[in-house]
Amino acid sequence: MSRLNPILAGSAQSTEAYRQAIAQSSEAVAQWLQQPEMYQGKTVAELRERITLDFNPQGLGNQAAIERAIEYFLKDSLAVHHPQCVAHLHCPSLVVSQAAEVLINATNQSMDSWDQSPSATIIEMKLIEWLRTQVGYQPGDAGVFTSGGTQSNLMGLMLARDAFFARQGHSIQQDGLVGNLKKIRVLCSEHAHFSVQKNMALLGLGYQSVTLVKTDRFSRMDLNDLQEKLAQAEANGEQILAIVATAGTTDAGAIDPLRAIAELAAERQIWVHVDAAWGGALLLSEKYRDYLDGLELVDSITLDFHKQFFQTISCGAFLLKEARHYELMRYQAAYLNSEFDEAQGVPNLVSKSLQTTRRFDALKLWMGLEALGQKQYAEIIDHGVTLAQEVAQYVSEQPSLELVMQPQLASVLFRYRTQQLSDAGDTALALFNQKIGDVLLESGRANVGVTEADGVTCLKLTLLNPTVTLEDIKVLLALVEKTAEQIAA
Ligand SMILES: *Cc1c(COP(=O)(O)O)cnc(C)c1O
């Protein structure tokens, strides 16, 4: 048998092969979705043993390669849409996001230059313009889609760093870091995402540059401590690059007091970046939009659409209040964004991104907005926040469960606690709750988060899934209690 051309193209043979491959894959997904288990429960060792790459001189052909992926990948995947899959900020995806992926993948546009993605470039720019209006920024198109929160935070911190040095007449882009770098600080709360530290290390300033501001009992940045840390920094001759505020901390969903932070920073000409990777979803909320009060004041913003916007991974955005700051990272590449192109007004998004070749992830959000409309999008976002409040109430009524913190977004922090366990001490109580999480995942029945809130080891339910009801969570909590009793016995 002669080898078929493996490339996706317009020939009859290729389009037929494409239809078959996609049909085979999507049929397998449809069947997998009906699997009742959240996870088949194989251990690390079992999967290592089972999964092998079959790369041979002949090749298996598309159909067999797809069959093997179904057998070795799909069947042992985690069902993120399962009502008992609530450990992480990891969402089930919109059906229309799947359709968008088909279009994104088949067209394989690249967002770095207009001649590689003509309509896609315009759609992304219009979507950035629209997102800016949602935030309350001035009209414009400063911003870009990213691979997610980590990259968006990097962009915010990098531009804050470069703007800070530019004010002192120094171009980091041209000349690199100079001066007494040990004196440079970024402030964020104790509960800010770890990508702040990682990114500061990448930017050449190290973990040591990050000063952690204390939080209140709801994990929100404490303004008194912020003022104190600012005064201390000043007294020590330190210079503050940026304050990173969080809108939706990863565990508690806490939203820092954005307006007050922005006002404090403005007095001192300090850049404020808001990490709204999670809480940014409230931009579309009907009931909770006011939680983001003050967002329009800050210099840059991280949004993630692969969290409570229900888009497939990856899909995030970075928004920049003032377009002039993009000059700090401009690079002119003759083959992508030549002066000639720019003089003619050709938009080449490479100058707004850290990436060069880049996926057209914006299409997912665009199609999601159009398909669901304002009302339904608001409903599926608000669902989780409201459900978390109901679950917290229910948890606080159960004798063997203890609510560790009042929910703020869509997560519930709680722990299993009986008198006997309390008597055994804090360490035993912490280990016991950790064990509940481990046993549940091993059984394949539930994925519940285990984390720490103010030194207390607790369980976490992240209630993003809009199809999950209070009844589903009652079933899950009964399973938690039953598992605990089995462990205790
Ligand atoms: C998830 C998250 C991030 C990281 O985003 P990625 O998309 O995973 O890179 C950053 N900050 C917060 C608050 C998050 O919840």
Coordinates of C-alpha atoms and ligand atoms in Angstrom, one line a residue:
M1 CA 0.0 0.0 0.0
S2 CA 1.4 3.4 -0.9
R3 CA 1.9 5.9 1.8
L4 CA -0.9 8.5 2.0
N5 CA 0.1 12.2 2.1
P6 CA -0.2 13.0 5.9
I7 CA -0.6 16.8 5.4
L8 CA -4.0 18.6 5.9
A9 CA -4.8 20.2 2.6
G10 CA -7.4 20.6 -0.1
S11 CA -7.0 17.3 -1.9
A12 CA -9.9 14.9 -1.8
Q13 CA -7.7 12.3 -0.1
S14 CA -6.6 14.8 2.6
T15 CA -10.0 16.2 3.4
E16 CA -11.4 12.7 3.7
A17 CA -8.6 11.7 6.0
Y18 CA -9.3 14.8 8.1
R19 CA -13.0 14.0 8.3
Q20 CA -12.3 10.5 9.4
A21 CA -9.7 11.4 12.0
I22 CA -11.9 14.1 13.5
A23 CA -15.0 11.9 13.5
Q24 CA -13.1 9.0 15.1
S25 CA -11.7 11.4 17.8
S26 CA -14.9 13.2 18.5
E27 CA -16.9 10.0 18.7
A28 CA -14.4 8.7 21.3
V29 CA -14.8 11.9 23.3
A30 CA -18.6 11.5 23.2
Q31 CA -18.3 8.0 24.7
W32 CA -15.7 9.1 27.2
L33 CA -18.0 11.9 28.4
Q34 CA -20.5 9.2 29.4
Q35 CA -18.1 7.3 31.6
P36 CA -19.4 7.5 35.1
E37 CA -16.1 7.6 36.9
M38 CA -14.2 10.8 37.5
Y39 CA -10.9 8.9 37.1
Q40 CA -10.2 5.2 36.5
G41 CA -7.9 5.3 39.5
K42 CA -4.6 4.0 38.1
T43 CA -1.5 4.9 40.2
V44 CA 1.6 6.7 39.0
A45 CA 3.4 3.4 38.7
E46 CA 0.6 1.7 36.8
L47 CA 0.5 4.5 34.2
R48 CA 4.3 4.5 33.8
E49 CA 4.2 0.8 33.1
R50 CA 1.3 1.0 30.8
I51 CA 2.1 4.0 28.6
T52 CA 4.8 3.5 25.9
L53 CA 5.6 5.3 22.7
D54 CA 5.2 3.2 19.6
F55 CA 7.5 4.9 17.0
N56 CA 8.5 2.5 14.3
P57 CA 9.8 2.8 10.7
Q58 CA 6.4 2.1 9.1
G59 CA 4.1 4.2 11.2
L60 CA 0.8 3.0 12.5
G61 CA -1.4 5.4 10.4
N62 CA -3.9 7.9 11.8
Q63 CA -6.6 5.5 12.8
A64 CA -4.3 3.2 14.9
A65 CA -2.6 6.2 16.4
I66 CA -5.9 7.7 17.4
E67 CA -7.1 4.3 18.8
R68 CA -3.9 4.2 20.9
A69 CA -4.5 7.7 22.2
I70 CA -8.0 6.8 23.2
E71 CA -6.8 3.7 25.0
Y72 CA -3.7 5.2 26.7
F73 CA -4.7 8.8 27.2
L74 CA -8.4 9.4 27.0
K75 CA -9.6 6.6 29.1
D76 CA -7.3 7.5 32.0
S77 CA -7.9 11.2 31.8
L78 CA -9.4 13.2 34.6
A79 CA -13.0 14.0 33.9
V80 CA -12.9 17.8 34.6
H81 CA -16.6 18.0 33.9
H82 CA -17.4 15.5 36.7
P83 CA -19.4 17.0 39.6
Q84 CA -16.9 15.6 42.1
C85 CA -13.9 17.0 40.3
V86 CA -13.4 20.2 42.4
A87 CA -9.8 20.3 43.5
H88 CA -8.4 23.1 41.3
L89 CA -9.2 26.2 39.3
H90 CA -9.7 23.9 36.4
C91 CA -12.9 24.3 34.5
P92 CA -15.1 22.1 32.3
S93 CA -15.2 23.8 28.9
L94 CA -18.0 25.2 26.8
V95 CA -19.2 23.1 23.8
V96 CA -18.6 26.2 21.6
S97 CA -15.0 26.4 22.8
Q98 CA -14.5 22.9 21.4
A99 CA -15.9 24.1 18.0
A100 CA -13.6 27.1 18.2
E101 CA -10.7 24.7 18.7
V102 CA -11.5 22.8 15.6
L103 CA -11.4 26.1 13.6
I104 CA -8.3 27.4 15.4
N105 CA -6.4 24.2 14.9
A106 CA -7.4 23.4 11.3
T107 CA -6.5 27.0 10.1
N108 CA -3.4 27.1 12.2
Q109 CA -3.1 30.9 12.0
S110 CA -0.3 32.5 13.8
M111 CA -0.9 35.8 15.6
D112 CA 2.6 37.3 15.2
S113 CA 2.0 39.0 11.9
W114 CA -1.1 40.2 10.0
D115 CA -0.1 38.2 6.9
Q116 CA -0.2 35.0 8.9
S117 CA -3.6 35.7 10.5
P118 CA -5.5 38.5 8.7
S119 CA -9.1 38.0 10.1
A120 CA -7.8 36.5 13.3
T121 CA -5.6 39.6 14.0
I122 CA -8.6 41.9 13.6
I123 CA -10.9 39.7 15.8
E124 CA -8.3 39.6 18.6
M125 CA -7.8 43.3 18.5
K126 CA -11.6 43.9 18.6
L127 CA -11.9 41.6 21.5
I128 CA -9.1 43.4 23.4
E129 CA -10.9 46.7 22.7
W130 CA -14.1 45.1 24.1
L131 CA -12.3 43.7 27.2
R132 CA -10.9 47.2 27.9
T133 CA -14.5 48.6 27.9
Q134 CA -15.5 45.9 30.4
V135 CA -12.7 46.9 32.7
G136 CA -13.4 50.6 32.3
Y137 CA -10.2 51.5 30.6
Q138 CA -10.1 54.3 27.9
P139 CA -10.8 53.0 24.4
G140 CA -7.8 51.5 22.7
D141 CA -6.2 48.2 21.8
A142 CA -3.3 47.9 24.3
G143 CA -3.4 44.3 25.4
V144 CA -2.9 40.9 24.0
F145 CA -4.0 37.2 24.4
T146 CA -1.5 35.1 26.4
S147 CA -1.0 31.5 27.4
G148 CA -2.4 32.3 30.8
G149 CA -1.9 34.1 34.1
T150 CA 1.7 33.3 34.6
Q151 CA 2.7 35.0 31.3
S152 CA 0.3 37.9 31.8
N153 CA 1.8 38.5 35.2
L154 CA 5.3 38.4 33.7
M155 CA 4.2 41.1 31.2
G156 CA 2.8 43.3 33.9
L157 CA 5.9 43.0 36.1
M158 CA 8.3 43.4 33.1
L159 CA 6.6 46.6 31.9
A160 CA 6.5 47.9 35.5
R161 CA 10.2 47.3 35.9
D162 CA 11.0 48.9 32.5
A163 CA 8.8 51.9 33.1
F164 CA 10.4 52.4 36.6
F165 CA 13.9 52.4 35.1
A166 CA 12.8 54.5 32.1
R167 CA 11.7 57.2 34.6
Q168 CA 15.3 57.3 35.8
G169 CA 16.5 57.7 32.2
H170 CA 17.6 54.1 31.8
S171 CA 16.6 51.6 29.1
I172 CA 16.6 48.1 30.4
Q173 CA 15.7 46.9 26.9
Q174 CA 18.9 48.4 25.5
D175 CA 21.3 48.2 28.4
G176 CA 20.0 45.6 30.9
L177 CA 19.8 45.9 34.6
V178 CA 22.0 48.5 36.4
G179 CA 22.3 50.0 39.9
N180 CA 21.8 48.7 43.3
L181 CA 19.4 45.9 42.4
K182 CA 19.1 44.6 46.0
K183 CA 17.1 47.7 46.8
I184 CA 14.4 47.0 44.3
R185 CA 11.1 45.7 45.7
V186 CA 7.7 44.4 44.5
L187 CA 4.9 44.2 47.0
C188 CA 2.2 41.7 47.0
S189 CA 0.1 39.9 49.6
E190 CA 1.0 36.7 51.3
H191 CA -1.6 35.0 49.2
A192 CA -0.6 36.3 45.8
H193 CA 0.2 33.7 43.2
F194 CA 3.7 32.1 43.2
S195 CA 4.2 33.3 39.7
V196 CA 5.1 36.8 41.2
Q197 CA 8.2 35.2 42.7
K198 CA 9.0 33.1 39.7
N199 CA 8.6 36.1 37.4
M200 CA 10.8 38.3 39.6
A201 CA 13.5 35.7 39.4
L202 CA 13.1 35.6 35.6
L203 CA 13.4 39.4 35.5
G204 CA 16.8 39.2 37.2
L205 CA 15.7 40.5 40.6
G206 CA 15.2 37.3 42.4
Y207 CA 12.8 36.1 45.0
Q208 CA 14.4 38.5 47.4
S209 CA 12.8 41.4 45.7
V210 CA 9.3 40.3 46.7
T211 CA 8.0 41.7 50.0
L212 CA 4.9 40.0 51.3
V213 CA 2.2 42.2 52.7
K214 CA 0.1 40.7 55.5
T215 CA -3.5 39.7 54.9
D216 CA -6.7 40.0 57.0
R217 CA -8.7 37.0 58.1
F218 CA -10.3 36.7 54.7
S219 CA -6.9 36.5 52.9
R220 CA -7.2 40.0 51.6
M221 CA -4.2 42.4 51.5
D222 CA -4.1 44.4 54.8
L223 CA -4.0 48.1 54.0
N224 CA -2.3 49.0 57.2
D225 CA 0.4 46.6 56.7
L226 CA 0.8 47.8 53.1
Q227 CA 1.3 51.4 54.3
E228 CA 3.7 50.1 56.9
K229 CA 5.7 48.2 54.3
L230 CA 5.8 51.2 52.0
A231 CA 7.1 53.4 54.8
Q232 CA 9.7 50.8 55.8
A233 CA 10.9 50.5 52.2
E234 CA 11.2 54.3 52.0
A235 CA 13.1 54.4 55.3
N236 CA 15.5 51.7 54.0
G237 CA 16.1 53.5 50.8
E238 CA 14.4 50.8 48.8
Q239 CA 12.6 51.5 45.6
I240 CA 9.2 50.0 44.8
L241 CA 8.7 48.8 41.2
A242 CA 5.1 47.7 41.6
I243 CA 2.4 46.5 43.9
V244 CA 0.7 43.4 42.7
A245 CA -2.9 43.1 43.9
T246 CA -4.8 39.9 43.5
A247 CA -8.5 39.7 42.5
G248 CA -9.3 36.1 43.4
T249 CA -6.5 34.4 45.4
T250 CA -6.1 30.8 44.3
D251 CA -7.5 29.2 47.5
A252 CA -9.8 31.6 49.2
G253 CA -10.8 33.6 46.2
A254 CA -10.0 36.8 48.1
I255 CA -10.1 40.1 46.3
D256 CA -7.7 42.7 47.6
P257 CA -9.1 46.2 48.2
L258 CA -8.3 47.4 44.6
R259 CA -9.4 51.0 44.8
A260 CA -7.6 51.8 48.0
I261 CA -4.4 50.1 46.8
A262 CA -4.6 52.0 43.5
E263 CA -5.0 55.3 45.4
L264 CA -2.1 54.6 47.8
A265 CA 0.1 53.7 44.8
A266 CA -0.9 56.8 42.8
E267 CA 0.3 59.1 45.5
R268 CA 3.7 57.5 45.1
Q269 CA 3.8 56.9 41.4
I270 CA 3.9 53.1 41.8
W271 CA 2.7 50.8 39.1
V272 CA -0.2 48.6 40.1
H273 CA -0.7 45.3 38.4
V274 CA -3.9 43.3 39.2
D275 CA -3.7 39.6 38.9
A276 CA -7.4 38.9 38.1
A277 CA -6.7 35.4 36.7
W278 CA -9.7 34.1 38.6
G279 CA -11.7 37.1 39.8
G280 CA -11.7 38.7 36.3
A281 CA -14.7 36.4 35.6
L282 CA -16.8 38.8 37.6
L283 CA -16.4 41.3 34.8
L284 CA -19.3 39.4 33.2
S285 CA -21.2 38.9 36.4
E286 CA -24.7 40.4 37.0
K287 CA -24.6 40.0 40.8
Y288 CA -20.9 40.5 41.8
R289 CA -19.4 42.9 39.3
D290 CA -18.9 45.5 42.1
Y291 CA -16.3 43.2 43.8
L292 CA -13.9 44.5 41.1
D293 CA -14.4 48.1 42.0
G294 CA -11.3 50.2 41.2
L295 CA -10.0 47.8 38.6
E296 CA -10.2 50.6 36.0
L297 CA -7.5 52.6 37.9
V298 CA -4.6 50.2 37.7
D299 CA -1.8 50.1 35.2
S300 CA -2.1 46.5 34.0
I301 CA -4.3 43.5 34.4
T302 CA -4.1 39.7 34.1
L303 CA -7.2 37.8 32.9
D304 CA -7.5 34.1 32.5
F305 CA -10.3 32.6 30.4
H306 CA -9.4 29.0 31.1
K307 CA -10.7 29.4 34.6
Q308 CA -14.2 30.7 35.4
F309 CA -14.8 31.8 31.8
F310 CA -15.0 28.0 30.8
Q311 CA -12.6 28.1 27.9
T312 CA -10.3 25.3 27.0
I313 CA -6.6 25.7 28.0
S314 CA -4.9 27.8 27.0
C315 CA -6.7 31.2 26.9
G316 CA -5.6 34.3 28.8
A317 CA -5.1 38.0 28.3
F318 CA -3.0 40.9 29.4
L319 CA -4.4 44.4 29.4
L320 CA -2.3 47.6 29.6
K321 CA -3.9 50.8 30.6
E322 CA -1.6 53.1 28.7
A323 CA -0.5 52.0 25.2
R324 CA 2.7 54.2 25.4
H325 CA 4.2 51.6 27.8
Y326 CA 4.3 49.1 25.0
E327 CA 7.1 51.1 23.6
L328 CA 9.3 49.7 26.4
M329 CA 9.2 46.2 24.8
R330 CA 9.2 47.0 21.1
Y331 CA 11.4 45.2 18.8
Q332 CA 11.4 45.7 15.1
A333 CA 11.9 42.5 13.1
A334 CA 12.2 43.2 9.3
Y335 CA 10.3 40.0 8.5
L336 CA 7.4 40.5 10.9
N337 CA 6.7 44.2 11.8
S338 CA 8.8 46.3 9.5
E339 CA 8.7 50.1 9.7
F340 CA 7.1 50.0 6.2
D341 CA 4.2 47.9 7.5
E342 CA 3.7 50.0 10.6
A343 CA 3.7 53.2 8.5
Q344 CA 0.9 51.7 6.5
G345 CA -1.1 50.8 9.7
V346 CA -0.7 47.1 9.3
P347 CA -1.3 45.6 12.8
N348 CA 1.3 43.0 13.8
L349 CA 0.5 41.7 17.2
V350 CA 4.1 40.4 17.7
S351 CA 5.0 43.8 19.2
K352 CA 2.4 43.3 22.0
S353 CA 3.4 39.8 23.0
L354 CA 6.3 38.0 24.6
Q355 CA 5.6 35.1 22.2
T356 CA 6.3 35.1 18.5
T357 CA 4.3 32.2 17.0
R358 CA 1.1 32.3 18.9
R359 CA -2.3 30.5 18.9
F360 CA -5.5 32.2 18.0
D361 CA -7.1 31.6 21.4
A362 CA -9.1 34.7 21.2
L363 CA -11.6 33.0 19.0
K364 CA -12.8 30.8 21.9
L365 CA -13.8 33.8 24.0
W366 CA -15.3 35.6 20.9
M367 CA -17.5 32.6 20.0
G368 CA -18.4 32.0 23.7
L369 CA -19.6 35.5 24.1
E370 CA -21.7 35.3 20.9
A371 CA -23.1 31.9 21.6
L372 CA -24.1 32.4 25.3
G373 CA -24.8 36.1 25.3
Q374 CA -24.6 38.4 28.3
K375 CA -27.3 36.8 30.4
Q376 CA -26.3 33.2 30.1
Y377 CA -22.6 34.0 30.6
A378 CA -23.4 35.9 33.7
E379 CA -25.5 33.0 35.0
I380 CA -22.8 30.4 34.6
I381 CA -20.3 32.6 36.4
D382 CA -22.6 33.7 39.2
H383 CA -23.7 30.1 39.7
G384 CA -20.4 29.1 41.3
V385 CA -20.2 32.1 43.6
T386 CA -23.7 31.6 44.9
L387 CA -23.3 27.9 45.2
A388 CA -20.2 28.4 47.3
Q389 CA -22.3 30.5 49.8
E390 CA -24.9 27.8 50.0
V391 CA -22.3 25.0 50.5
A392 CA -20.6 27.1 53.2
Q393 CA -23.9 27.4 55.0
Y394 CA -24.5 23.6 54.7
V395 CA -21.0 22.8 55.9
S396 CA -21.4 24.9 59.0
E397 CA -24.5 22.9 59.9
Q398 CA -22.7 19.6 59.8
P399 CA -21.4 18.4 63.2
S400 CA -18.2 16.8 61.9
L401 CA -17.4 19.5 59.3
E402 CA -15.9 22.9 60.1
L403 CA -16.0 25.9 57.7
V404 CA -12.5 27.4 57.7
M405 CA -13.3 30.6 55.9
Q406 CA -16.4 32.3 54.6
P407 CA -16.3 32.0 50.7
Q408 CA -15.6 35.1 48.6
L409 CA -15.6 33.7 45.1
A410 CA -16.5 30.1 44.2
S411 CA -14.4 28.1 46.6
V412 CA -15.2 26.6 50.0
L413 CA -12.4 25.9 52.6
F414 CA -13.4 23.5 55.3
R415 CA -12.1 20.5 57.2
Y416 CA -13.3 17.3 58.8
R417 CA -13.1 17.6 62.6
T418 CA -14.5 15.5 65.4
Q419 CA -13.9 15.9 69.1
Q420 CA -11.7 12.8 69.1
L421 CA -9.5 14.3 66.3
S422 CA -9.3 17.7 68.0
D423 CA -8.0 15.9 71.1
A424 CA -5.3 14.2 69.0
G425 CA -3.8 17.6 68.2
D426 CA -3.3 19.9 65.2
T427 CA -0.8 17.7 63.4
A428 CA -3.0 14.7 63.6
L429 CA -6.0 16.7 62.4
A430 CA -4.0 18.1 59.5
L431 CA -2.7 14.7 58.5
F432 CA -6.2 13.2 58.7
N433 CA -7.6 15.8 56.3
Q434 CA -4.7 15.3 53.9
K435 CA -5.5 11.6 54.0
I436 CA -9.1 12.1 53.1
G437 CA -8.1 13.9 50.0
D438 CA -5.6 11.2 49.0
V439 CA -8.0 8.3 49.6
L440 CA -10.7 10.0 47.6
L441 CA -8.5 10.5 44.5
E442 CA -7.1 7.0 44.8
S443 CA -10.6 5.6 44.7
G444 CA -11.2 7.6 41.5
R445 CA -14.4 9.0 43.0
A446 CA -13.5 12.6 43.8
N447 CA -10.8 15.1 43.4
V448 CA -11.0 17.5 46.4
G449 CA -8.3 20.0 47.0
V450 CA -6.0 19.9 50.1
T451 CA -4.5 23.2 51.1
E452 CA -3.6 25.5 53.9
A453 CA -5.4 28.6 55.1
D454 CA -3.6 30.6 57.8
G455 CA -1.7 27.5 58.9
V456 CA -4.8 25.3 59.0
T457 CA -4.7 22.3 56.7
C458 CA -8.1 22.1 55.0
L459 CA -10.0 20.7 52.1
K460 CA -11.1 22.8 49.2
L461 CA -14.0 22.7 46.9
T462 CA -13.6 24.9 43.8
L463 CA -17.1 25.2 42.5
L464 CA -16.6 26.5 39.0
N465 CA -18.8 23.9 37.2
P466 CA -22.2 25.6 36.4
T467 CA -24.0 22.2 36.1
V468 CA -23.2 21.2 39.7
T469 CA -25.9 21.6 42.2
L470 CA -26.1 21.8 46.0
E471 CA -27.4 18.3 45.9
D472 CA -24.3 17.1 44.1
I473 CA -22.1 18.7 46.7
K474 CA -24.2 17.2 49.5
V475 CA -23.4 13.8 48.0
L476 CA -19.7 14.7 47.8
L477 CA -19.7 15.8 51.4
A478 CA -21.4 12.6 52.5
L479 CA -18.6 10.8 50.7
V480 CA -16.0 12.9 52.6
E481 CA -17.6 12.0 55.9
K482 CA -17.9 8.3 55.0
T483 CA -14.2 8.2 53.8
A484 CA -13.2 9.9 57.1
E485 CA -15.1 7.3 59.1
Q486 CA -13.3 4.5 57.2
I487 CA -9.9 6.1 57.8
A488 CA -10.7 6.5 61.5
A489 CA -11.8 2.8 61.8
Ligands
LIG1 C1 -4.2 30.3 38.0 C2 -3.6 31.6 38.5 C3 -2.5 32.1 38.0 C4 -1.6 31.3 36.9 O1 -2.3 31.3 35.7 P1 -1.9 30.2 34.6 O2 -3.0 30.5 33.6 O3 -2.0 28.9 35.3 O4 -0.6 30.5 34.1 C5 -2.0 33.3 38.4 N1 -2.6 33.9 39.4 C6 -3.8 33.4 39.9 C7 -4.4 34.2 41.0 C8 -4.3 32.2 39.5 O5 -5.4 31.8 40.0

